[in-house]
């Protein structure tokens, strides 16, 4: 039960260390692109705009607010607590105040939004000379060796110097530029170009050595698991050490969870992102995959998921999380029930897909019709195999499109009976009046505190 409860006293008395990051910014106007922001708002005639900040920038949010108000007449709102991840555009919070647009500060996942967005990326200084030296010591400028440079979003403001250094040393290589607009060849907010500004698809990286300049984090992790390349290397901008990146253990863990998904009977579709029509489309596809495999599915939206929230649904065998690529994929290890992602549900339940994979698709939009990794769902094949986890025979019956109305009705009734049986096993008793049975007593002070530890209970 330790995984299902949390000591509320710890939460209430917990101290949060606040970092006053405004001491590091000598010029807020230039650092946070205040002039460009005002120009964008004015050109689009927005009258009500929301400013979305991650937790680490809340200390400067009021100052940025004042800088914008000094320059243009616009109704501004600060969004301090995002509905989901801070990298996602919080269109839900903006709708609460009828906001017409969002200014997003900090790291972003570059996912589509149904509201106009102006992105202000973080900024960090980079020692270009030391970077150039580190690259030259580790990578040759051989014409036959293809390289591709990825740089962190923090260095977008100084990309011109970085591009010049890169192409001087490696004129036949590529750079994955940050791309705000949605283009046919872009992926995860990046677009690959060569020295002549020619654009290339992501498949060209299969023959390249990819180098990422930036700190280890979720962005680098997403690239290493989702982009197939000869090798991945990371250059730390603080120590300038270059490290080879491999995620073999992570892939082993995900293949185990895919097998768990095949064993599951009840699947929860966990919504951790609401912006964009693609979210509705991927939910429909996940429901379809569950349906044709004879598995029950439930849609669950709890905002930011945690152990306590998901523990309210003990009948769920496994969750499939609909989230942006920047969501922490490692977090699934901390929950009461396993969490997988749309691509893994596809691998587990879509017999048209290869069961073994060496790269992970973090952007679920790629799984939808018309995109690179879309795959039809097989409606007729029936499979009988053995579970690699339980060792028992597992029969998968894929529904046919030609099933009669009577057959569908019988299956729906069986599903309702199963749900009713699960709920029937739960028990709860409310307050009972017991009129005339309770002795009359004088009022006295009751217990104080929180349910997990009242003041009259031992520590």
Tab-separated table of C-alpha atoms in Angstrom:
chain	number	residue	atom	x	y	z
A	1	UNK	CA	0.000	0.000	0.000
A	2	UNK	CA	2.987	2.328	0.219
A	3	UNK	CA	2.635	3.091	-3.475
A	4	UNK	CA	-1.030	4.075	-3.074
A	5	UNK	CA	-0.832	6.598	-0.242
A	6	UNK	CA	1.133	9.712	0.477
A	7	UNK	CA	1.761	11.322	3.840
A	8	UNK	CA	-0.162	14.583	3.474
A	9	UNK	CA	1.811	16.110	6.324
A	10	UNK	CA	4.959	15.846	4.207
A	11	UNK	CA	3.256	17.646	1.333
A	12	UNK	CA	1.963	20.463	3.541
A	13	UNK	CA	5.196	21.028	5.453
A	14	UNK	CA	7.518	20.543	2.483
A	15	UNK	CA	9.802	23.484	1.742
A	16	UNK	CA	10.346	24.478	-1.879
A	17	UNK	CA	13.660	25.999	-2.863
A	18	UNK	CA	13.019	28.970	-5.124
A	19	UNK	CA	15.789	30.025	-7.459
A	20	UNK	CA	15.770	33.773	-8.136
A	21	UNK	CA	16.877	33.477	-11.726
A	22	UNK	CA	16.366	37.190	-12.447
A	23	UNK	CA	19.824	37.847	-10.974
A	24	UNK	CA	21.316	36.123	-14.008
A	25	UNK	CA	19.563	38.339	-16.567
A	26	UNK	CA	21.278	41.673	-17.109
A	27	UNK	CA	18.836	42.771	-19.800
A	28	UNK	CA	15.361	41.239	-19.575
A	29	UNK	CA	14.174	43.061	-22.692
A	30	UNK	CA	16.717	41.434	-24.993
A	31	UNK	CA	16.984	38.113	-23.175
A	32	UNK	CA	13.248	37.450	-23.429
A	33	UNK	CA	12.677	39.088	-26.829
A	34	UNK	CA	10.280	41.685	-25.439
A	35	UNK	CA	10.477	43.923	-28.529
A	36	UNK	CA	9.795	41.019	-30.905
A	37	UNK	CA	6.923	39.891	-28.677
A	38	UNK	CA	5.300	43.319	-28.726
A	39	UNK	CA	5.682	43.521	-32.502
A	40	UNK	CA	4.003	40.121	-32.973
A	41	UNK	CA	1.081	41.058	-30.722
A	42	UNK	CA	0.587	44.401	-32.483
A	43	UNK	CA	0.807	42.987	-36.020
A	44	UNK	CA	-1.851	40.378	-35.230
A	45	UNK	CA	-4.125	42.841	-33.347
A	46	UNK	CA	-4.418	40.615	-30.279
A	47	UNK	CA	-6.198	42.276	-27.361
A	48	UNK	CA	-5.974	39.490	-24.757
A	49	UNK	CA	-2.753	37.472	-24.512
A	50	UNK	CA	-1.526	34.852	-22.028
A	51	UNK	CA	2.101	34.604	-20.888
A	52	UNK	CA	3.045	30.996	-20.117
A	53	UNK	CA	6.083	30.447	-17.887
A	54	UNK	CA	7.733	27.280	-16.564
A	55	UNK	CA	8.310	27.102	-12.799
A	56	UNK	CA	11.931	28.246	-13.037
A	57	UNK	CA	10.932	31.530	-14.726
A	58	UNK	CA	8.006	32.528	-12.496
A	59	UNK	CA	10.309	34.816	-10.509
A	60	UNK	CA	10.742	37.089	-13.550
A	61	UNK	CA	7.214	36.752	-14.930
A	62	UNK	CA	5.944	39.972	-13.311
A	63	UNK	CA	8.898	41.968	-14.662
A	64	UNK	CA	8.358	40.681	-18.199
A	65	UNK	CA	4.665	41.474	-17.832
A	66	UNK	CA	5.490	45.077	-16.913
A	67	UNK	CA	7.986	45.447	-19.784
A	68	UNK	CA	5.343	44.427	-22.314
A	69	UNK	CA	2.632	46.612	-20.742
A	70	UNK	CA	4.953	49.634	-20.944
A	71	UNK	CA	5.215	49.296	-24.712
A	72	UNK	CA	1.774	48.204	-25.916
A	73	UNK	CA	-1.815	48.390	-24.698
A	74	UNK	CA	-2.871	44.768	-24.304
A	75	UNK	CA	-4.679	42.708	-21.687
A	76	UNK	CA	-2.120	40.217	-20.285
A	77	UNK	CA	-2.509	37.130	-18.098
A	78	UNK	CA	0.298	35.125	-16.497
A	79	UNK	CA	-0.158	31.353	-16.603
A	80	UNK	CA	1.739	30.044	-13.616
A	81	UNK	CA	0.519	26.455	-13.377
A	82	UNK	CA	0.236	24.448	-16.582
A	83	UNK	CA	-2.475	21.819	-17.029
A	84	UNK	CA	0.088	19.281	-18.263
A	85	UNK	CA	3.808	19.638	-19.052
A	86	UNK	CA	5.332	23.132	-19.162
A	87	UNK	CA	6.757	22.434	-22.630
A	88	UNK	CA	3.221	22.107	-24.045
A	89	UNK	CA	1.141	25.115	-25.032
A	90	UNK	CA	-1.470	25.410	-22.284
A	91	UNK	CA	-4.450	26.170	-24.502
A	92	UNK	CA	-6.786	24.903	-21.758
A	93	UNK	CA	-5.688	27.581	-19.270
A	94	UNK	CA	-5.788	30.237	-22.007
A	95	UNK	CA	-9.398	29.312	-22.799
A	96	UNK	CA	-10.392	29.994	-19.195
A	97	UNK	CA	-9.744	33.719	-19.740
A	98	UNK	CA	-10.753	33.747	-23.423
A	99	UNK	CA	-7.143	34.352	-24.431
A	100	UNK	CA	-6.534	34.993	-28.127
A	101	UNK	CA	-2.865	33.954	-28.145
A	102	UNK	CA	-0.094	32.549	-25.950
A	103	UNK	CA	3.490	33.719	-25.480
A	104	UNK	CA	5.391	30.597	-24.472
A	105	UNK	CA	8.664	31.000	-22.532
A	106	UNK	CA	11.286	28.306	-22.001
A	107	UNK	CA	11.674	24.869	-23.502
A	108	UNK	CA	9.029	23.671	-25.925
A	109	UNK	CA	8.111	20.390	-27.590
A	110	UNK	CA	7.084	22.200	-30.819
A	111	UNK	CA	3.788	20.322	-30.984
A	112	UNK	CA	0.838	21.806	-32.841
A	113	UNK	CA	-1.664	23.986	-31.016
A	114	UNK	CA	-5.147	25.245	-31.748
A	115	UNK	CA	-4.256	28.763	-30.592
A	116	UNK	CA	-1.703	31.247	-32.044
A	117	UNK	CA	1.658	30.936	-30.261
A	118	UNK	CA	4.839	33.027	-30.084
A	119	UNK	CA	7.761	31.038	-28.673
A	120	UNK	CA	10.571	32.648	-26.671
A	121	UNK	CA	13.314	30.039	-26.401
A	122	UNK	CA	15.797	29.951	-23.498
A	123	UNK	CA	19.248	31.452	-24.047
A	124	UNK	CA	22.644	30.230	-22.931
A	125	UNK	CA	26.147	31.375	-23.832
A	126	UNK	CA	28.440	28.981	-25.695
A	127	UNK	CA	32.228	29.074	-25.936
A	128	UNK	CA	32.567	28.657	-29.695
A	129	UNK	CA	36.358	28.327	-29.755
A	130	UNK	CA	36.408	25.505	-27.191
A	131	UNK	CA	33.483	23.846	-28.965
A	132	UNK	CA	35.355	23.993	-32.274
A	133	UNK	CA	38.457	22.473	-30.676
A	134	UNK	CA	36.492	19.637	-29.029
A	135	UNK	CA	34.771	18.735	-32.294
A	136	UNK	CA	38.025	18.783	-34.242
A	137	UNK	CA	39.731	16.428	-31.782
A	138	UNK	CA	37.002	13.776	-31.977
A	139	UNK	CA	35.607	13.905	-35.518
A	140	UNK	CA	37.406	13.884	-38.860
A	141	UNK	CA	36.440	16.077	-41.788
A	142	UNK	CA	36.528	13.129	-44.169
A	143	UNK	CA	34.334	13.584	-47.234
A	144	UNK	CA	33.016	10.042	-46.877
A	145	UNK	CA	32.094	10.444	-43.192
A	146	UNK	CA	28.662	12.041	-42.893
A	147	UNK	CA	27.970	14.041	-39.738
A	148	UNK	CA	24.855	15.849	-38.529
A	149	UNK	CA	24.890	18.506	-35.826
A	150	UNK	CA	22.026	18.921	-33.338
A	151	UNK	CA	22.212	21.904	-30.990
A	152	UNK	CA	20.088	22.587	-27.931
A	153	UNK	CA	17.312	25.181	-28.173
A	154	UNK	CA	19.315	27.334	-25.736
A	155	UNK	CA	21.819	28.025	-28.524
A	156	UNK	CA	19.341	29.090	-31.186
A	157	UNK	CA	20.238	32.744	-30.539
A	158	UNK	CA	23.896	32.080	-31.476
A	159	UNK	CA	23.358	29.532	-34.217
A	160	UNK	CA	24.978	31.727	-36.907
A	161	UNK	CA	28.413	31.441	-35.272
A	162	UNK	CA	27.866	27.742	-34.647
A	163	UNK	CA	26.853	27.128	-38.262
A	164	UNK	CA	29.950	28.942	-39.532
A	165	UNK	CA	32.269	26.863	-37.348
A	166	UNK	CA	30.563	23.616	-38.336
A	167	UNK	CA	30.617	24.081	-42.098
A	168	UNK	CA	34.224	25.299	-42.042
A	169	UNK	CA	35.321	21.997	-40.516
A	170	UNK	CA	32.709	19.687	-42.074
A	171	UNK	CA	31.559	21.166	-45.414
A	172	UNK	CA	29.897	17.930	-46.575
A	173	UNK	CA	27.792	17.391	-43.448
A	174	UNK	CA	24.375	18.485	-42.182
A	175	UNK	CA	22.748	20.520	-39.422
A	176	UNK	CA	19.370	19.813	-37.812
A	177	UNK	CA	18.022	23.370	-37.512
A	178	UNK	CA	15.185	24.345	-35.195
A	179	UNK	CA	12.046	24.829	-37.288
A	180	UNK	CA	9.037	26.598	-35.755
A	181	UNK	CA	6.748	26.061	-38.768
A	182	UNK	CA	5.233	22.721	-39.661
A	183	UNK	CA	6.928	21.493	-42.852
A	184	UNK	CA	6.735	18.191	-44.695
A	185	UNK	CA	10.341	17.225	-43.910
A	186	UNK	CA	10.467	18.545	-40.330
A	187	UNK	CA	10.427	16.261	-37.277
A	188	UNK	CA	10.355	17.014	-33.554
A	189	UNK	CA	10.779	20.714	-34.337
A	190	UNK	CA	13.877	20.132	-36.513
A	191	UNK	CA	14.701	20.410	-40.222
A	192	UNK	CA	17.877	18.946	-41.759
A	193	UNK	CA	19.815	21.169	-44.181
A	194	UNK	CA	23.227	21.139	-45.809
A	195	UNK	CA	25.602	23.997	-46.567
A	196	UNK	CA	23.539	25.005	-49.623
A	197	UNK	CA	20.303	25.289	-47.602
A	198	UNK	CA	18.888	22.157	-49.240
A	199	UNK	CA	16.333	20.312	-47.104
A	200	UNK	CA	16.539	16.562	-46.460
A	201	UNK	CA	14.206	13.970	-44.886
A	202	UNK	CA	15.029	12.281	-41.595
A	203	UNK	CA	15.956	9.028	-43.357
A	204	UNK	CA	19.288	10.515	-44.419
A	205	UNK	CA	20.496	10.274	-40.815
A	206	UNK	CA	20.703	6.477	-41.019
A	207	UNK	CA	24.123	6.905	-42.627
A	208	UNK	CA	25.251	9.755	-40.345
A	209	UNK	CA	27.005	10.181	-37.029
A	210	UNK	CA	24.825	12.554	-35.007
A	211	UNK	CA	26.341	14.998	-32.510
A	212	UNK	CA	24.232	16.880	-29.967
A	213	UNK	CA	25.558	20.031	-28.281
A	214	UNK	CA	23.729	20.453	-25.006
A	215	UNK	CA	23.169	19.013	-21.551
A	216	UNK	CA	21.837	15.503	-21.008
A	217	UNK	CA	18.079	15.655	-20.679
A	218	UNK	CA	14.752	14.635	-22.142
A	219	UNK	CA	15.399	16.296	-25.523
A	220	UNK	CA	18.614	14.379	-26.139
A	221	UNK	CA	17.010	11.184	-24.886
A	222	UNK	CA	14.113	11.577	-27.345
A	223	UNK	CA	16.537	12.002	-30.229
A	224	UNK	CA	18.655	8.964	-29.347
A	225	UNK	CA	15.657	6.605	-29.121
A	226	UNK	CA	13.606	7.940	-32.034
A	227	UNK	CA	16.182	8.853	-34.708
A	228	UNK	CA	18.086	6.032	-36.351
A	229	UNK	CA	21.741	6.929	-36.903
A	230	UNK	CA	25.106	5.174	-37.062
A	231	UNK	CA	26.055	6.555	-33.653
A	232	UNK	CA	24.954	9.261	-31.234
A	233	UNK	CA	27.370	11.539	-29.362
A	234	UNK	CA	26.719	14.319	-26.846
A	235	UNK	CA	29.012	17.331	-26.291
A	236	UNK	CA	28.558	18.856	-22.840
A	237	UNK	CA	28.717	22.687	-23.190
A	238	UNK	CA	30.054	23.022	-19.632
A	239	UNK	CA	32.852	20.449	-19.568
A	240	UNK	CA	33.207	20.038	-23.379
A	241	UNK	CA	33.531	16.294	-22.928
A	242	UNK	CA	32.078	14.113	-25.690
A	243	UNK	CA	30.191	10.963	-24.685
A	244	UNK	CA	28.681	8.218	-26.791
A	245	UNK	CA	24.978	7.626	-26.097
A	246	UNK	CA	23.261	4.238	-26.111
A	247	UNK	CA	19.864	3.289	-24.717
A	248	UNK	CA	19.964	-0.522	-24.929
A	249	UNK	CA	18.595	-1.063	-21.406
A	250	UNK	CA	15.688	1.292	-22.071
A	251	UNK	CA	14.632	-0.634	-25.180
A	252	UNK	CA	14.714	-3.918	-23.229
A	253	UNK	CA	12.386	-2.391	-20.652
A	254	UNK	CA	9.948	-1.165	-23.344
A	255	UNK	CA	9.816	-4.573	-25.057
A	256	UNK	CA	8.906	-6.123	-21.704
A	257	UNK	CA	6.044	-3.629	-21.301
A	258	UNK	CA	4.806	-4.403	-24.820
A	259	UNK	CA	4.503	-8.042	-23.786
A	260	UNK	CA	2.606	-6.909	-20.671
A	261	UNK	CA	0.243	-5.005	-22.960
A	262	UNK	CA	-0.502	-8.146	-24.953
A	263	UNK	CA	-1.452	-9.881	-21.690
A	264	UNK	CA	-3.683	-7.006	-20.520
A	265	UNK	CA	-7.476	-7.152	-20.707
A	266	UNK	CA	-8.351	-3.596	-19.646
A	267	UNK	CA	-6.353	-0.675	-21.045
A	268	UNK	CA	-6.595	2.921	-19.808
A	269	UNK	CA	-6.021	5.677	-22.364
A	270	UNK	CA	-4.319	8.312	-20.230
A	271	UNK	CA	-4.701	11.832	-21.649
A	272	UNK	CA	-1.785	14.133	-20.794
A	273	UNK	CA	-2.225	16.581	-23.665
A	274	UNK	CA	-5.326	18.300	-25.048
A	275	UNK	CA	-4.088	20.783	-27.659
A	276	UNK	CA	-4.656	20.035	-31.341
A	277	UNK	CA	-7.038	17.861	-33.326
A	278	UNK	CA	-4.346	15.170	-33.522
A	279	UNK	CA	-5.057	14.285	-29.894
A	280	UNK	CA	-8.624	13.299	-30.759
A	281	UNK	CA	-7.416	11.302	-33.746
A	282	UNK	CA	-4.845	9.304	-31.798
A	283	UNK	CA	-7.386	8.576	-29.033
A	284	UNK	CA	-9.765	7.179	-31.656
A	285	UNK	CA	-6.995	5.036	-33.090
A	286	UNK	CA	-6.002	3.677	-29.687
A	287	UNK	CA	-9.645	2.792	-28.965
A	288	UNK	CA	-9.888	1.061	-32.345
A	289	UNK	CA	-6.762	-1.003	-31.664
A	290	UNK	CA	-8.174	-2.139	-28.321
A	291	UNK	CA	-11.570	-2.915	-29.825
A	292	UNK	CA	-10.351	-5.108	-32.669
A	293	UNK	CA	-8.196	-7.062	-30.198
A	294	UNK	CA	-11.097	-7.708	-27.841
A	295	UNK	CA	-9.691	-5.502	-25.081
A	296	UNK	CA	-11.715	-2.990	-23.085
A	297	UNK	CA	-10.475	0.597	-23.017
A	298	UNK	CA	-11.311	3.593	-20.837
A	299	UNK	CA	-10.367	7.230	-21.425
A	300	UNK	CA	-8.835	8.826	-18.316
A	301	UNK	CA	-7.949	12.516	-18.038
A	302	UNK	CA	-6.507	13.564	-14.680
A	303	UNK	CA	-4.305	16.503	-15.656
A	304	UNK	CA	-0.761	15.858	-14.464
A	305	UNK	CA	-0.739	12.136	-13.566
A	306	UNK	CA	0.690	10.856	-10.308
A	307	UNK	CA	0.572	7.624	-8.320
A	308	UNK	CA	-2.373	8.660	-6.138
A	309	UNK	CA	-4.579	9.649	-9.079
A	310	UNK	CA	-3.988	6.507	-11.105
A	311	UNK	CA	-4.405	4.267	-8.056
A	312	UNK	CA	-8.110	5.175	-8.181
A	313	UNK	CA	-8.458	2.833	-11.150
A	314	UNK	CA	-7.232	-0.566	-9.893
A	315	UNK	CA	-9.091	-2.450	-12.656
A	316	UNK	CA	-6.783	-0.979	-15.308
A	317	UNK	CA	-4.064	-3.466	-16.293
A	318	UNK	CA	-1.883	-1.029	-18.234
A	319	UNK	CA	-2.033	2.597	-19.407
A	320	UNK	CA	-1.242	4.093	-22.788
A	321	UNK	CA	-0.160	7.715	-22.339
A	322	UNK	CA	-1.135	10.348	-24.913
A	323	UNK	CA	1.524	12.980	-24.260
A	324	UNK	CA	3.984	15.269	-26.010
A	325	UNK	CA	7.469	13.973	-26.900
A	326	UNK	CA	9.103	15.998	-24.101
A	327	UNK	CA	7.162	14.197	-21.362
A	328	UNK	CA	9.447	12.116	-19.163
A	329	UNK	CA	9.379	8.589	-20.579
A	330	UNK	CA	11.147	7.254	-17.508
A	331	UNK	CA	8.249	8.286	-15.250
A	332	UNK	CA	6.332	5.122	-16.116
A	333	UNK	CA	8.544	3.172	-13.692
A	334	UNK	CA	7.188	5.083	-10.691
A	335	UNK	CA	3.490	4.325	-11.142
A	336	UNK	CA	1.365	1.578	-9.626
A	337	UNK	CA	0.502	0.172	-13.072
A	338	UNK	CA	2.770	0.152	-16.158
A	339	UNK	CA	2.572	2.970	-18.707
A	340	UNK	CA	3.271	2.585	-22.398
A	341	UNK	CA	2.990	5.002	-25.322
A	342	UNK	CA	0.966	4.958	-28.571
A	343	UNK	CA	3.744	3.418	-30.656
A	344	UNK	CA	4.163	0.585	-28.158
A	345	UNK	CA	0.424	-0.120	-28.193
A	346	UNK	CA	0.672	-0.258	-31.991
A	347	UNK	CA	3.509	-2.783	-31.804
A	348	UNK	CA	1.636	-4.869	-29.232
A	349	UNK	CA	-1.803	-4.942	-30.880
A	350	UNK	CA	-1.344	-4.214	-34.584
A	351	UNK	CA	-0.306	-7.473	-36.258
A	352	UNK	CA	0.711	-5.568	-39.395
A	353	UNK	CA	3.670	-4.036	-37.541
A	354	UNK	CA	7.049	-5.604	-36.901
A	355	UNK	CA	7.260	-6.868	-33.337
A	356	UNK	CA	10.961	-6.006	-32.998
A	357	UNK	CA	12.041	-2.365	-33.193
A	358	UNK	CA	15.328	-0.522	-32.788
A	359	UNK	CA	13.895	3.005	-32.680
A	360	UNK	CA	10.941	4.505	-30.861
A	361	UNK	CA	8.353	6.876	-32.350
A	362	UNK	CA	7.843	9.597	-29.735
A	363	UNK	CA	5.674	11.827	-31.934
A	364	UNK	CA	2.303	10.065	-32.081
A	365	UNK	CA	1.241	12.226	-35.052
A	366	UNK	CA	3.493	10.006	-37.171
A	367	UNK	CA	1.142	7.079	-36.477
A	368	UNK	CA	-1.899	8.793	-38.020
A	369	UNK	CA	-3.091	8.371	-41.633
A	370	UNK	CA	-1.017	10.222	-44.213
A	371	UNK	CA	2.157	10.269	-42.107
A	372	UNK	CA	5.411	8.299	-42.398
A	373	UNK	CA	4.746	5.593	-39.824
A	374	UNK	CA	1.055	4.977	-40.429
A	375	UNK	CA	0.069	1.318	-40.730
A	376	UNK	CA	-3.340	-0.213	-41.441
A	377	UNK	CA	-4.979	-2.245	-38.701
A	378	UNK	CA	-5.624	-5.892	-39.481
A	379	UNK	CA	-9.276	-6.738	-38.771
A	380	UNK	CA	-9.348	-10.436	-39.636
A	381	UNK	CA	-6.274	-12.239	-38.326
A	382	UNK	CA	-6.558	-14.387	-35.206
A	383	UNK	CA	-3.461	-15.229	-33.194
A	384	UNK	CA	-2.784	-17.877	-30.574
A	385	UNK	CA	0.598	-17.697	-28.888
A	386	UNK	CA	2.286	-18.070	-25.531
A	387	UNK	CA	2.861	-15.184	-23.142
A	388	UNK	CA	6.554	-14.619	-22.539
A	389	UNK	CA	5.752	-13.368	-19.034
A	390	UNK	CA	3.164	-15.805	-17.628
A	391	UNK	CA	3.995	-18.799	-19.850
A	392	UNK	CA	0.265	-19.330	-20.484
A	393	UNK	CA	-1.484	-19.659	-23.832
A	394	UNK	CA	-2.770	-16.295	-25.000
A	395	UNK	CA	-5.501	-16.067	-27.623
A	396	UNK	CA	-6.048	-12.801	-29.482
A	397	UNK	CA	-9.305	-12.518	-31.372
A	398	UNK	CA	-9.322	-9.602	-33.778
A	399	UNK	CA	-12.819	-8.379	-34.543
A	400	UNK	CA	-14.008	-8.524	-38.115
A	401	UNK	CA	-15.731	-5.597	-39.828
A	402	UNK	CA	-18.470	-8.015	-40.924
A	403	UNK	CA	-19.664	-8.960	-37.436
A	404	UNK	CA	-23.416	-8.987	-37.094
A	405	UNK	CA	-25.341	-6.571	-34.921
A	406	UNK	CA	-26.346	-9.426	-32.582
A	407	UNK	CA	-22.691	-10.435	-32.052
A	408	UNK	CA	-21.698	-6.862	-31.226
A	409	UNK	CA	-24.612	-6.501	-28.805
A	410	UNK	CA	-23.625	-9.720	-26.996
A	411	UNK	CA	-20.025	-8.514	-26.599
A	412	UNK	CA	-21.185	-5.128	-25.306
A	413	UNK	CA	-23.448	-6.806	-22.728
A	414	UNK	CA	-20.567	-9.026	-21.608
A	415	UNK	CA	-18.342	-5.956	-21.199
A	416	UNK	CA	-21.012	-4.189	-19.113
A	417	UNK	CA	-21.434	-7.261	-16.903
A	418	UNK	CA	-17.666	-7.396	-16.324
A	419	UNK	CA	-17.536	-3.702	-15.396
A	420	UNK	CA	-20.491	-4.181	-13.040
A	421	UNK	CA	-18.764	-7.127	-11.377
A	422	UNK	CA	-15.626	-5.058	-10.791
A	423	UNK	CA	-17.590	-2.224	-9.230
A	424	UNK	CA	-19.653	-4.639	-7.161
A	425	UNK	CA	-16.533	-5.854	-5.378
A	426	UNK	CA	-15.888	-2.362	-4.033
A	427	UNK	CA	-17.494	-1.487	-0.692
A	428	UNK	CA	-18.124	1.797	1.089
A	429	UNK	CA	-20.395	2.803	3.973
A	430	UNK	CA	-21.485	6.358	4.582
A	431	UNK	CA	-22.741	8.071	7.768
A	432	UNK	CA	-25.687	6.386	9.494
A	433	UNK	CA	-28.177	8.471	11.468
A	434	UNK	CA	-29.181	5.833	14.111
A	435	UNK	CA	-31.905	8.125	15.451
A	436	UNK	CA	-32.587	7.622	19.185
A	437	UNK	CA	-29.684	5.193	19.581
A	438	UNK	CA	-26.930	7.717	20.295
A	439	UNK	CA	-26.379	9.043	23.807
A	440	UNK	CA	-26.635	12.816	24.157
A	441	UNK	CA	-23.300	14.440	25.062
A	442	UNK	CA	-21.934	17.939	25.403
A	443	UNK	CA	-20.069	19.336	22.424
A	444	UNK	CA	-16.329	18.946	22.697
A	445	UNK	CA	-13.353	19.766	20.530
A	446	UNK	CA	-12.767	17.205	17.821
A	447	UNK	CA	-9.664	16.019	16.093
A	448	UNK	CA	-7.542	18.381	14.032
A	449	UNK	CA	-5.102	17.779	11.238
A	450	UNK	CA	-5.180	15.672	8.111
A	451	UNK	CA	-6.729	12.183	7.801
A	452	UNK	CA	-3.395	10.393	7.621
A	453	UNK	CA	-2.194	11.858	10.942
A	454	UNK	CA	-4.488	13.727	13.343
A	455	UNK	CA	-3.130	15.740	16.257
A	456	UNK	CA	-4.156	13.102	18.819
A	457	UNK	CA	-2.367	10.273	17.030
A	458	UNK	CA	1.236	9.203	17.757
A	459	UNK	CA	3.983	10.371	15.432
